[in-house]
PDB file of C-alpha atoms and ligand atoms in Angstrom:
ATOM      1  CA  MET A   1       3.700 -16.855 -17.946  1.00  0.00           C
ATOM      2  CA  THR A   2       4.261 -13.608 -19.843  1.00  0.00           C
ATOM      3  CA  SER A   3       2.031 -10.715 -18.887  1.00  0.00           C
ATOM      4  CA  GLN A   4      -0.532  -9.337 -21.314  1.00  0.00           C
ATOM      5  CA  LEU A   5       1.423  -6.156 -22.071  1.00  0.00           C
ATOM      6  CA  GLY A   6       4.781  -7.908 -21.777  1.00  0.00           C
ATOM      7  CA  LEU A   7       5.898  -5.525 -19.036  1.00  0.00           C
ATOM      8  CA  PHE A   8       6.881  -8.205 -16.571  1.00  0.00           C
ATOM      9  CA  GLU A   9       6.778 -11.908 -15.996  1.00  0.00           C
ATOM     10  CA  LEU A  10       5.588 -13.546 -12.811  1.00  0.00           C
ATOM     11  CA  PRO A  11       7.151 -16.817 -11.686  1.00  0.00           C
ATOM     12  CA  PRO A  12       5.539 -19.884 -13.278  1.00  0.00           C
ATOM     13  CA  GLU A  13       4.647 -21.315  -9.868  1.00  0.00           C
ATOM     14  CA  PRO A  14       2.410 -19.027  -7.797  1.00  0.00           C
ATOM     15  CA  ALA A  15       4.051 -18.015  -4.510  1.00  0.00           C
ATOM     16  CA  ALA A  16       2.772 -19.910  -1.454  1.00  0.00           C
ATOM     17  CA  LEU A  17      -0.142 -18.240   0.313  1.00  0.00           C
ATOM     18  CA  GLN A  18      -0.020 -17.843   4.121  1.00  0.00           C
ATOM     19  CA  ARG A  19      -3.258 -16.959   5.908  1.00  0.00           C
ATOM     20  CA  THR A  20      -3.504 -15.309   9.326  1.00  0.00           C
ATOM     21  CA  THR A  21      -6.713 -14.729  11.218  1.00  0.00           C
ATOM     22  CA  ALA A  22      -7.400 -13.213  14.638  1.00  0.00           C
ATOM     23  CA  ALA A  23     -10.309 -11.354  16.264  1.00  0.00           C
ATOM     24  CA  GLY A  24     -11.458  -8.876  13.596  1.00  0.00           C
ATOM     25  CA  LEU A  25      -8.462  -9.588  11.339  1.00  0.00           C
ATOM     26  CA  ALA A  26      -7.953 -11.607   8.148  1.00  0.00           C
ATOM     27  CA  LEU A  27      -4.699 -11.437   6.196  1.00  0.00           C
ATOM     28  CA  ARG A  28      -3.378 -13.211   3.120  1.00  0.00           C
ATOM     29  CA  TYR A  29       0.375 -13.050   2.529  1.00  0.00           C
ATOM     30  CA  TRP A  30       2.395 -14.177  -0.484  1.00  0.00           C
ATOM     31  CA  PRO A  31       6.153 -13.768   0.195  1.00  0.00           C
ATOM     32  CA  ALA A  32       8.187 -12.950  -2.958  1.00  0.00           C
ATOM     33  CA  TRP A  33       4.988 -12.769  -5.010  1.00  0.00           C
ATOM     34  CA  ALA A  34       6.666 -10.742  -7.783  1.00  0.00           C
ATOM     35  CA  GLY A  35       9.496 -13.284  -8.064  1.00  0.00           C
ATOM     36  CA  GLY A  36      12.319 -12.431 -10.457  1.00  0.00           C
ATOM     37  CA  ASP A  37      10.491  -9.349 -11.777  1.00  0.00           C
ATOM     38  CA  ALA A  38      10.837  -7.463  -8.498  1.00  0.00           C
ATOM     39  CA  ASP A  39      14.147  -5.717  -9.365  1.00  0.00           C
ATOM     40  CA  ARG A  40      12.876  -4.440 -12.690  1.00  0.00           C
ATOM     41  CA  LEU A  41       9.550  -3.349 -11.234  1.00  0.00           C
ATOM     42  CA  LEU A  42      11.315  -1.408  -8.463  1.00  0.00           C
ATOM     43  CA  GLU A  43      13.489   0.410 -11.014  1.00  0.00           C
ATOM     44  CA  ARG A  44      10.494   1.289 -13.143  1.00  0.00           C
ATOM     45  CA  LEU A  45       8.467   2.515 -10.173  1.00  0.00           C
ATOM     46  CA  GLN A  46      11.383   4.713  -9.073  1.00  0.00           C
ATOM     47  CA  ALA A  47      11.741   6.187 -12.562  1.00  0.00           C
ATOM     48  CA  GLU A  48       8.164   6.406 -13.847  1.00  0.00           C
ATOM     49  CA  VAL A  49       5.876   7.361 -10.948  1.00  0.00           C
ATOM     50  CA  PRO A  50       5.280  11.142 -10.533  1.00  0.00           C
ATOM     51  CA  TRP A  51       6.381  11.213  -6.877  1.00  0.00           C
ATOM     52  CA  LYS A  52       5.534  14.227  -4.792  1.00  0.00           C
ATOM     53  CA  GLN A  53       6.410  15.586  -1.384  1.00  0.00           C
ATOM     54  CA  ASP A  54       3.212  16.380   0.509  1.00  0.00           C
ATOM     55  CA  ARG A  55       3.000  18.522   3.589  1.00  0.00           C
ATOM     56  CA  ILE A  56       0.815  17.978   6.624  1.00  0.00           C
ATOM     57  CA  THR A  57      -0.403  20.494   9.196  1.00  0.00           C
ATOM     58  CA  LEU A  58      -0.470  19.260  12.796  1.00  0.00           C
ATOM     59  CA  PHE A  59      -1.283  21.507  15.752  1.00  0.00           C
ATOM     60  CA  GLY A  60      -0.889  24.585  13.538  1.00  0.00           C
ATOM     61  CA  ARG A  61       2.559  23.636  12.216  1.00  0.00           C
ATOM     62  CA  THR A  62       3.252  22.394   8.688  1.00  0.00           C
ATOM     63  CA  HIS A  63       5.741  19.558   8.092  1.00  0.00           C
ATOM     64  CA  PRO A  64       6.809  17.543   5.047  1.00  0.00           C
ATOM     65  CA  LEU A  65       5.332  14.007   5.176  1.00  0.00           C
ATOM     66  CA  PRO A  66       8.120  11.538   6.070  1.00  0.00           C
ATOM     67  CA  ARG A  67       7.846   9.780   2.668  1.00  0.00           C
ATOM     68  CA  LEU A  68       6.992  10.594  -0.956  1.00  0.00           C
ATOM     69  CA  THR A  69       3.554   9.683  -2.283  1.00  0.00           C
ATOM     70  CA  CYS A  70       1.428   9.398  -5.406  1.00  0.00           C
ATOM     71  CA  TRP A  71      -2.323   8.814  -5.718  1.00  0.00           C
ATOM     72  CA  VAL A  72      -3.579   6.942  -8.801  1.00  0.00           C
ATOM     73  CA  GLY A  73      -7.223   6.282  -9.582  1.00  0.00           C
ATOM     74  CA  ASN A  74     -10.073   5.869 -12.002  1.00  0.00           C
ATOM     75  CA  PRO A  75     -11.723   9.193 -12.977  1.00  0.00           C
ATOM     76  CA  GLY A  76     -13.444  10.782  -9.974  1.00  0.00           C
ATOM     77  CA  CYS A  77     -11.716   8.547  -7.389  1.00  0.00           C
ATOM     78  CA  CYS A  78     -10.507  11.371  -5.134  1.00  0.00           C
ATOM     79  CA  TYR A  79      -8.922  10.648  -1.771  1.00  0.00           C
ATOM     80  CA  THR A  80      -8.093  12.827   1.215  1.00  0.00           C
ATOM     81  CA  TYR A  81      -6.061  11.528   4.131  1.00  0.00           C
ATOM     82  CA  SER A  82      -4.459  13.299   7.081  1.00  0.00           C
ATOM     83  CA  GLY A  83      -6.002  16.481   5.653  1.00  0.00           C
ATOM     84  CA  VAL A  84      -4.082  16.053   2.367  1.00  0.00           C
ATOM     85  CA  ALA A  85      -6.246  16.113  -0.807  1.00  0.00           C
ATOM     86  CA  ASN A  86      -4.507  14.117  -3.508  1.00  0.00           C
ATOM     87  CA  PRO A  87      -4.577  14.977  -7.221  1.00  0.00           C
ATOM     88  CA  ILE A  88      -5.507  11.853  -9.227  1.00  0.00           C
ATOM     89  CA  GLU A  89      -2.851  10.444 -11.532  1.00  0.00           C
ATOM     90  CA  PRO A  90      -4.059   8.152 -14.335  1.00  0.00           C
ATOM     91  CA  TRP A  91      -3.136   4.464 -14.525  1.00  0.00           C
ATOM     92  CA  SER A  92       0.119   4.139 -16.486  1.00  0.00           C
ATOM     93  CA  PRO A  93       0.582   0.868 -18.452  1.00  0.00           C
ATOM     94  CA  LEU A  94       2.903  -0.391 -15.698  1.00  0.00           C
ATOM     95  CA  LEU A  95       0.484   0.389 -12.850  1.00  0.00           C
ATOM     96  CA  GLN A  96      -2.493  -0.913 -14.843  1.00  0.00           C
ATOM     97  CA  GLU A  97      -0.751  -4.208 -15.373  1.00  0.00           C
ATOM     98  CA  LEU A  98       0.251  -4.438 -11.724  1.00  0.00           C
ATOM     99  CA  ARG A  99      -3.388  -3.734 -10.813  1.00  0.00           C
ATOM    100  CA  GLU A 100      -4.576  -6.585 -13.050  1.00  0.00           C
ATOM    101  CA  ARG A 101      -2.056  -8.997 -11.558  1.00  0.00           C
ATOM    102  CA  VAL A 102      -2.898  -8.033  -7.987  1.00  0.00           C
ATOM    103  CA  GLN A 103      -6.635  -8.254  -8.725  1.00  0.00           C
ATOM    104  CA  ALA A 104      -6.156 -11.797 -10.047  1.00  0.00           C
ATOM    105  CA  ALA A 105      -4.305 -12.816  -6.850  1.00  0.00           C
ATOM    106  CA  ALA A 106      -6.683 -11.037  -4.443  1.00  0.00           C
ATOM    107  CA  GLY A 107      -9.871 -12.089  -6.286  1.00  0.00           C
ATOM    108  CA  CYS A 108     -11.402  -8.598  -6.365  1.00  0.00           C
ATOM    109  CA  ARG A 109     -11.218  -5.327  -8.288  1.00  0.00           C
ATOM    110  CA  PHE A 110      -9.573  -2.050  -7.260  1.00  0.00           C
ATOM    111  CA  ASN A 111     -10.264   1.479  -8.547  1.00  0.00           C
ATOM    112  CA  SER A 112      -7.411   3.350  -6.858  1.00  0.00           C
ATOM    113  CA  LEU A 113      -3.875   3.068  -5.571  1.00  0.00           C
ATOM    114  CA  LEU A 114      -1.724   4.907  -3.034  1.00  0.00           C
ATOM    115  CA  LEU A 115       2.029   4.648  -3.559  1.00  0.00           C
ATOM    116  CA  ASN A 116       4.441   5.414  -0.706  1.00  0.00           C
ATOM    117  CA  ARG A 117       8.177   5.834  -1.233  1.00  0.00           C
ATOM    118  CA  TYR A 118      10.315   5.469   1.901  1.00  0.00           C
ATOM    119  CA  ARG A 119      13.656   7.037   0.861  1.00  0.00           C
ATOM    120  CA  ASP A 120      15.479   5.307   3.716  1.00  0.00           C
ATOM    121  CA  GLY A 121      14.805   4.053   7.242  1.00  0.00           C
ATOM    122  CA  ARG A 122      14.032   7.569   8.482  1.00  0.00           C
ATOM    123  CA  ASP A 123      10.851   7.654   6.404  1.00  0.00           C
ATOM    124  CA  LYS A 124       7.871   6.053   8.137  1.00  0.00           C
ATOM    125  CA  LEU A 125       4.103   5.789   8.429  1.00  0.00           C
ATOM    126  CA  ASP A 126       2.442   6.232  11.813  1.00  0.00           C
ATOM    127  CA  TRP A 127      -0.335   4.126  13.349  1.00  0.00           C
ATOM    128  CA  HIS A 128      -3.540   4.373  11.321  1.00  0.00           C
ATOM    129  CA  ALA A 129      -6.214   2.316   9.585  1.00  0.00           C
ATOM    130  CA  ASP A 130      -7.256   2.650   5.956  1.00  0.00           C
ATOM    131  CA  ASP A 131     -10.797   3.542   6.997  1.00  0.00           C
ATOM    132  CA  GLU A 132     -11.391   6.966   5.427  1.00  0.00           C
ATOM    133  CA  PRO A 133     -15.074   7.574   4.638  1.00  0.00           C
ATOM    134  CA  GLU A 134     -14.581   7.341   0.868  1.00  0.00           C
ATOM    135  CA  LEU A 135     -13.088   3.821   1.081  1.00  0.00           C
ATOM    136  CA  ASP A 136     -15.388   0.793   0.773  1.00  0.00           C
ATOM    137  CA  PRO A 137     -15.182  -0.988   4.168  1.00  0.00           C
ATOM    138  CA  GLN A 138     -16.274  -4.279   2.521  1.00  0.00           C
ATOM    139  CA  ALA A 139     -13.326  -4.301   0.082  1.00  0.00           C
ATOM    140  CA  PRO A 140      -9.882  -5.793   0.726  1.00  0.00           C
ATOM    141  CA  ILE A 141      -6.746  -3.630   0.588  1.00  0.00           C
ATOM    142  CA  ALA A 142      -3.778  -5.180  -1.219  1.00  0.00           C
ATOM    143  CA  SER A 143      -0.258  -4.059  -0.287  1.00  0.00           C
ATOM    144  CA  LEU A 144       2.672  -4.759  -2.627  1.00  0.00           C
ATOM    145  CA  SER A 145       6.228  -3.947  -1.497  1.00  0.00           C
ATOM    146  CA  PHE A 146       9.540  -3.484  -3.306  1.00  0.00           C
ATOM    147  CA  GLY A 147      13.046  -2.650  -2.111  1.00  0.00           C
ATOM    148  CA  ALA A 148      14.282  -2.664   1.480  1.00  0.00           C
ATOM    149  CA  ALA A 149      12.449  -4.999   3.860  1.00  0.00           C
ATOM    150  CA  ARG A 150      10.582  -2.943   6.458  1.00  0.00           C
ATOM    151  CA  SER A 151       8.665  -3.888   9.537  1.00  0.00           C
ATOM    152  CA  PHE A 152       4.870  -3.714   9.126  1.00  0.00           C
ATOM    153  CA  ARG A 153       3.170  -3.822  12.506  1.00  0.00           C
ATOM    154  CA  LEU A 154      -0.483  -4.391  13.326  1.00  0.00           C
ATOM    155  CA  ARG A 155      -2.284  -3.955  16.620  1.00  0.00           C
ATOM    156  CA  PRO A 156      -5.958  -4.269  17.578  1.00  0.00           C
ATOM    157  CA  ARG A 157      -7.797  -1.031  18.348  1.00  0.00           C
ATOM    158  CA  GLN A 158      -8.945  -2.702  21.549  1.00  0.00           C
ATOM    159  CA  PRO A 159      -5.666  -3.687  23.241  1.00  0.00           C
ATOM    160  CA  ASP A 160      -7.088  -6.837  24.895  1.00  0.00           C
ATOM    161  CA  ALA A 161      -8.716  -8.211  21.744  1.00  0.00           C
ATOM    162  CA  ALA A 162      -5.629 -10.010  20.363  1.00  0.00           C
ATOM    163  CA  GLU A 163      -1.821 -10.021  20.343  1.00  0.00           C
ATOM    164  CA  PRO A 164      -0.082  -7.489  18.041  1.00  0.00           C
ATOM    165  CA  LEU A 165       1.413  -8.860  14.816  1.00  0.00           C
ATOM    166  CA  ALA A 166       4.476  -7.931  12.766  1.00  0.00           C
ATOM    167  CA  TYR A 167       5.612  -8.761   9.242  1.00  0.00           C
ATOM    168  CA  GLU A 168       8.955  -8.026   7.648  1.00  0.00           C
ATOM    169  CA  LEU A 169       7.589  -7.006   4.253  1.00  0.00           C
ATOM    170  CA  GLY A 170      10.275  -7.731   1.678  1.00  0.00           C
ATOM    171  CA  HIS A 171      11.054  -7.215  -2.008  1.00  0.00           C
ATOM    172  CA  GLY A 172       8.057  -8.350  -4.093  1.00  0.00           C
ATOM    173  CA  ASP A 173       5.843  -9.434  -1.148  1.00  0.00           C
ATOM    174  CA  LEU A 174       2.051  -9.143  -1.448  1.00  0.00           C
ATOM    175  CA  LEU A 175      -0.147  -8.771   1.657  1.00  0.00           C
ATOM    176  CA  VAL A 176      -3.934  -8.575   1.394  1.00  0.00           C
ATOM    177  CA  MET A 177      -5.865  -7.141   4.346  1.00  0.00           C
ATOM    178  CA  ASP A 178      -9.389  -8.503   4.105  1.00  0.00           C
ATOM    179  CA  PRO A 179     -12.421  -6.931   5.790  1.00  0.00           C
ATOM    180  CA  PRO A 180     -13.096  -6.232   8.592  1.00  0.00           C
ATOM    181  CA  THR A 181      -9.366  -5.715   9.404  1.00  0.00           C
ATOM    182  CA  GLN A 182      -9.415  -1.937   8.874  1.00  0.00           C
ATOM    183  CA  GLN A 183     -12.360  -1.550  11.267  1.00  0.00           C
ATOM    184  CA  HIS A 184     -10.678  -3.369  14.159  1.00  0.00           C
ATOM    185  CA  TRP A 185      -6.905  -3.036  13.663  1.00  0.00           C
ATOM    186  CA  LEU A 186      -4.313  -0.294  13.129  1.00  0.00           C
ATOM    187  CA  HIS A 187      -1.016  -0.621  11.259  1.00  0.00           C
ATOM    188  CA  GLN A 188       2.276   1.262  10.992  1.00  0.00           C
ATOM    189  CA  VAL A 189       5.691   1.223   9.297  1.00  0.00           C
ATOM    190  CA  PRO A 190       8.099   2.366  12.063  1.00  0.00           C
ATOM    191  CA  GLN A 191      11.396   4.178  11.540  1.00  0.00           C
ATOM    192  CA  ARG A 192      14.480   1.957  11.172  1.00  0.00           C
ATOM    193  CA  LEU A 193      17.449   4.305  11.279  1.00  0.00           C
ATOM    194  CA  ARG A 194      19.997   1.643  10.259  1.00  0.00           C
ATOM    195  CA  ILE A 195      18.221   1.086   6.892  1.00  0.00           C
ATOM    196  CA  ARG A 196      19.847   3.120   4.103  1.00  0.00           C
ATOM    197  CA  GLU A 197      18.018   1.630   1.101  1.00  0.00           C
ATOM    198  CA  GLU A 198      14.652   2.744  -0.116  1.00  0.00           C
ATOM    199  CA  ARG A 199      11.346   0.946  -0.258  1.00  0.00           C
ATOM    200  CA  ILE A 200       8.259   1.465  -2.384  1.00  0.00           C
ATOM    201  CA  ASN A 201       4.837   0.234  -1.272  1.00  0.00           C
ATOM    202  CA  LEU A 202       1.632   0.164  -3.302  1.00  0.00           C
ATOM    203  CA  THR A 203      -1.765  -0.172  -1.598  1.00  0.00           C
ATOM    204  CA  PHE A 204      -4.610  -0.991  -4.002  1.00  0.00           C
ATOM    205  CA  ARG A 205      -7.937   0.301  -2.715  1.00  0.00           C
ATOM    206  CA  THR A 206     -11.632   0.677  -3.544  1.00  0.00           C
ATOM    207  CA  ILE A 207     -13.422   4.023  -3.391  1.00  0.00           C
ATOM    208  CA  ARG A 208     -17.169   3.514  -2.720  1.00  0.00           C
ATOM    209  CA  PRO A 209     -19.319   4.152  -5.833  1.00  0.00           C
ATOM    210  CA  GLU A 210     -21.271   6.907  -3.962  1.00  0.00           C
ATOM    211  CA  ALA A 211     -17.989   8.716  -3.190  1.00  0.00           C
ATOM    212  CA  ILE A 212     -16.801   8.802  -6.815  1.00  0.00           C
ATOM    213  CA  ARG A 213     -17.074  12.388  -8.075  1.00  0.00           C
ATOM    214  CA  HIS A 214     -18.713  12.755 -11.456  1.00  0.00           C
ATOM    215  CA  VAL A 215     -17.557  15.976 -13.097  1.00  0.00           C
TER     216      VAL A 215
HETATM  217  O1  AKG B   1       4.046   0.877   3.433  1.00  0.00           O
HETATM  218  C1  AKG B   1       3.309   0.025   3.901  1.00  0.00           C
HETATM  219  O2  AKG B   1       3.630  -1.150   4.006  1.00  0.00           O
HETATM  220  C2  AKG B   1       1.929   0.409   4.400  1.00  0.00           C
HETATM  221  C3  AKG B   1       1.264   1.486   3.627  1.00  0.00           C
HETATM  222  C4  AKG B   1       0.003   1.929   4.308  1.00  0.00           C
HETATM  223  O3  AKG B   1      -0.319   1.502   5.374  1.00  0.00           O
HETATM  224  C5  AKG B   1      -0.857   2.905   3.681  1.00  0.00           C
HETATM  225  O4  AKG B   1      -0.570   3.375   2.574  1.00  0.00           O
HETATM  226  O5  AKG B   1      -1.896   3.230   4.307  1.00  0.00           O
END
C-alpha cells in the first residue's frame, strides 16, 4: 500500500497487535510496525528534523538535557515540560504523513508530537509520566521508535499495584499507551552504556482544546 504522499510504504500485512493490561494500564504494541520503511524513515528523521539541545535547571544548576528534542504541533499547541518551554515547529510533509499513519493505527487524532533523539546509550529519559496539565488525560499517547533498540520500562506509581513492565523498543515499533496509563504509571528509557548507535522516538500527543493558545 503506497502512502498518500508517496513518502513511504507500509508492509501490505499490518503488523500483529499485542495488548497488555494491568491495574491502571492499557498498552497496544505493534513490533516492526514500519516494516521495510524503517531505515529510510530513520535517515529522513535524522536529516530533516530541526533538532535542538535544550537545557534544564535542577537545584539551581543548568545542564544540557541528555538527548536532543523537537516539538511539533498544530498552531497554538504549546508545551512545557521539566521547565522547558518548547517553540512549535510546523508539521513537515514527512511528519504529517507519519501522523496520519499512526492515527489510523491508534484510532484517534493527535495535534502535537515530541521527538527525542538519543545519540547513543548515554542519552536517556528519567522516570516520568506524560501528564502535564496541557495534555488531554483521556487521549492515548502513541510512541514510534527508530534505530537502536532501547529498554522502555514502566512501573506503577503505587509500588504494590502491579509488577513493573519492560519493552525492548526496536526499529519501527509502535507502542500506544491508552488512558488511564499516564495517571497511574511512570516510564523511563534508562542509560545503556554499551549502545553506540542512536535512536529516535516520536510520541504523538493531544493538547486539550482549552490549553491551545489562540494568538
Ligand atoms: O523514548 C521513548 O521511548 C519514550 C519517550 C517519552 O517517554 C517521552 O517523550 O515522554
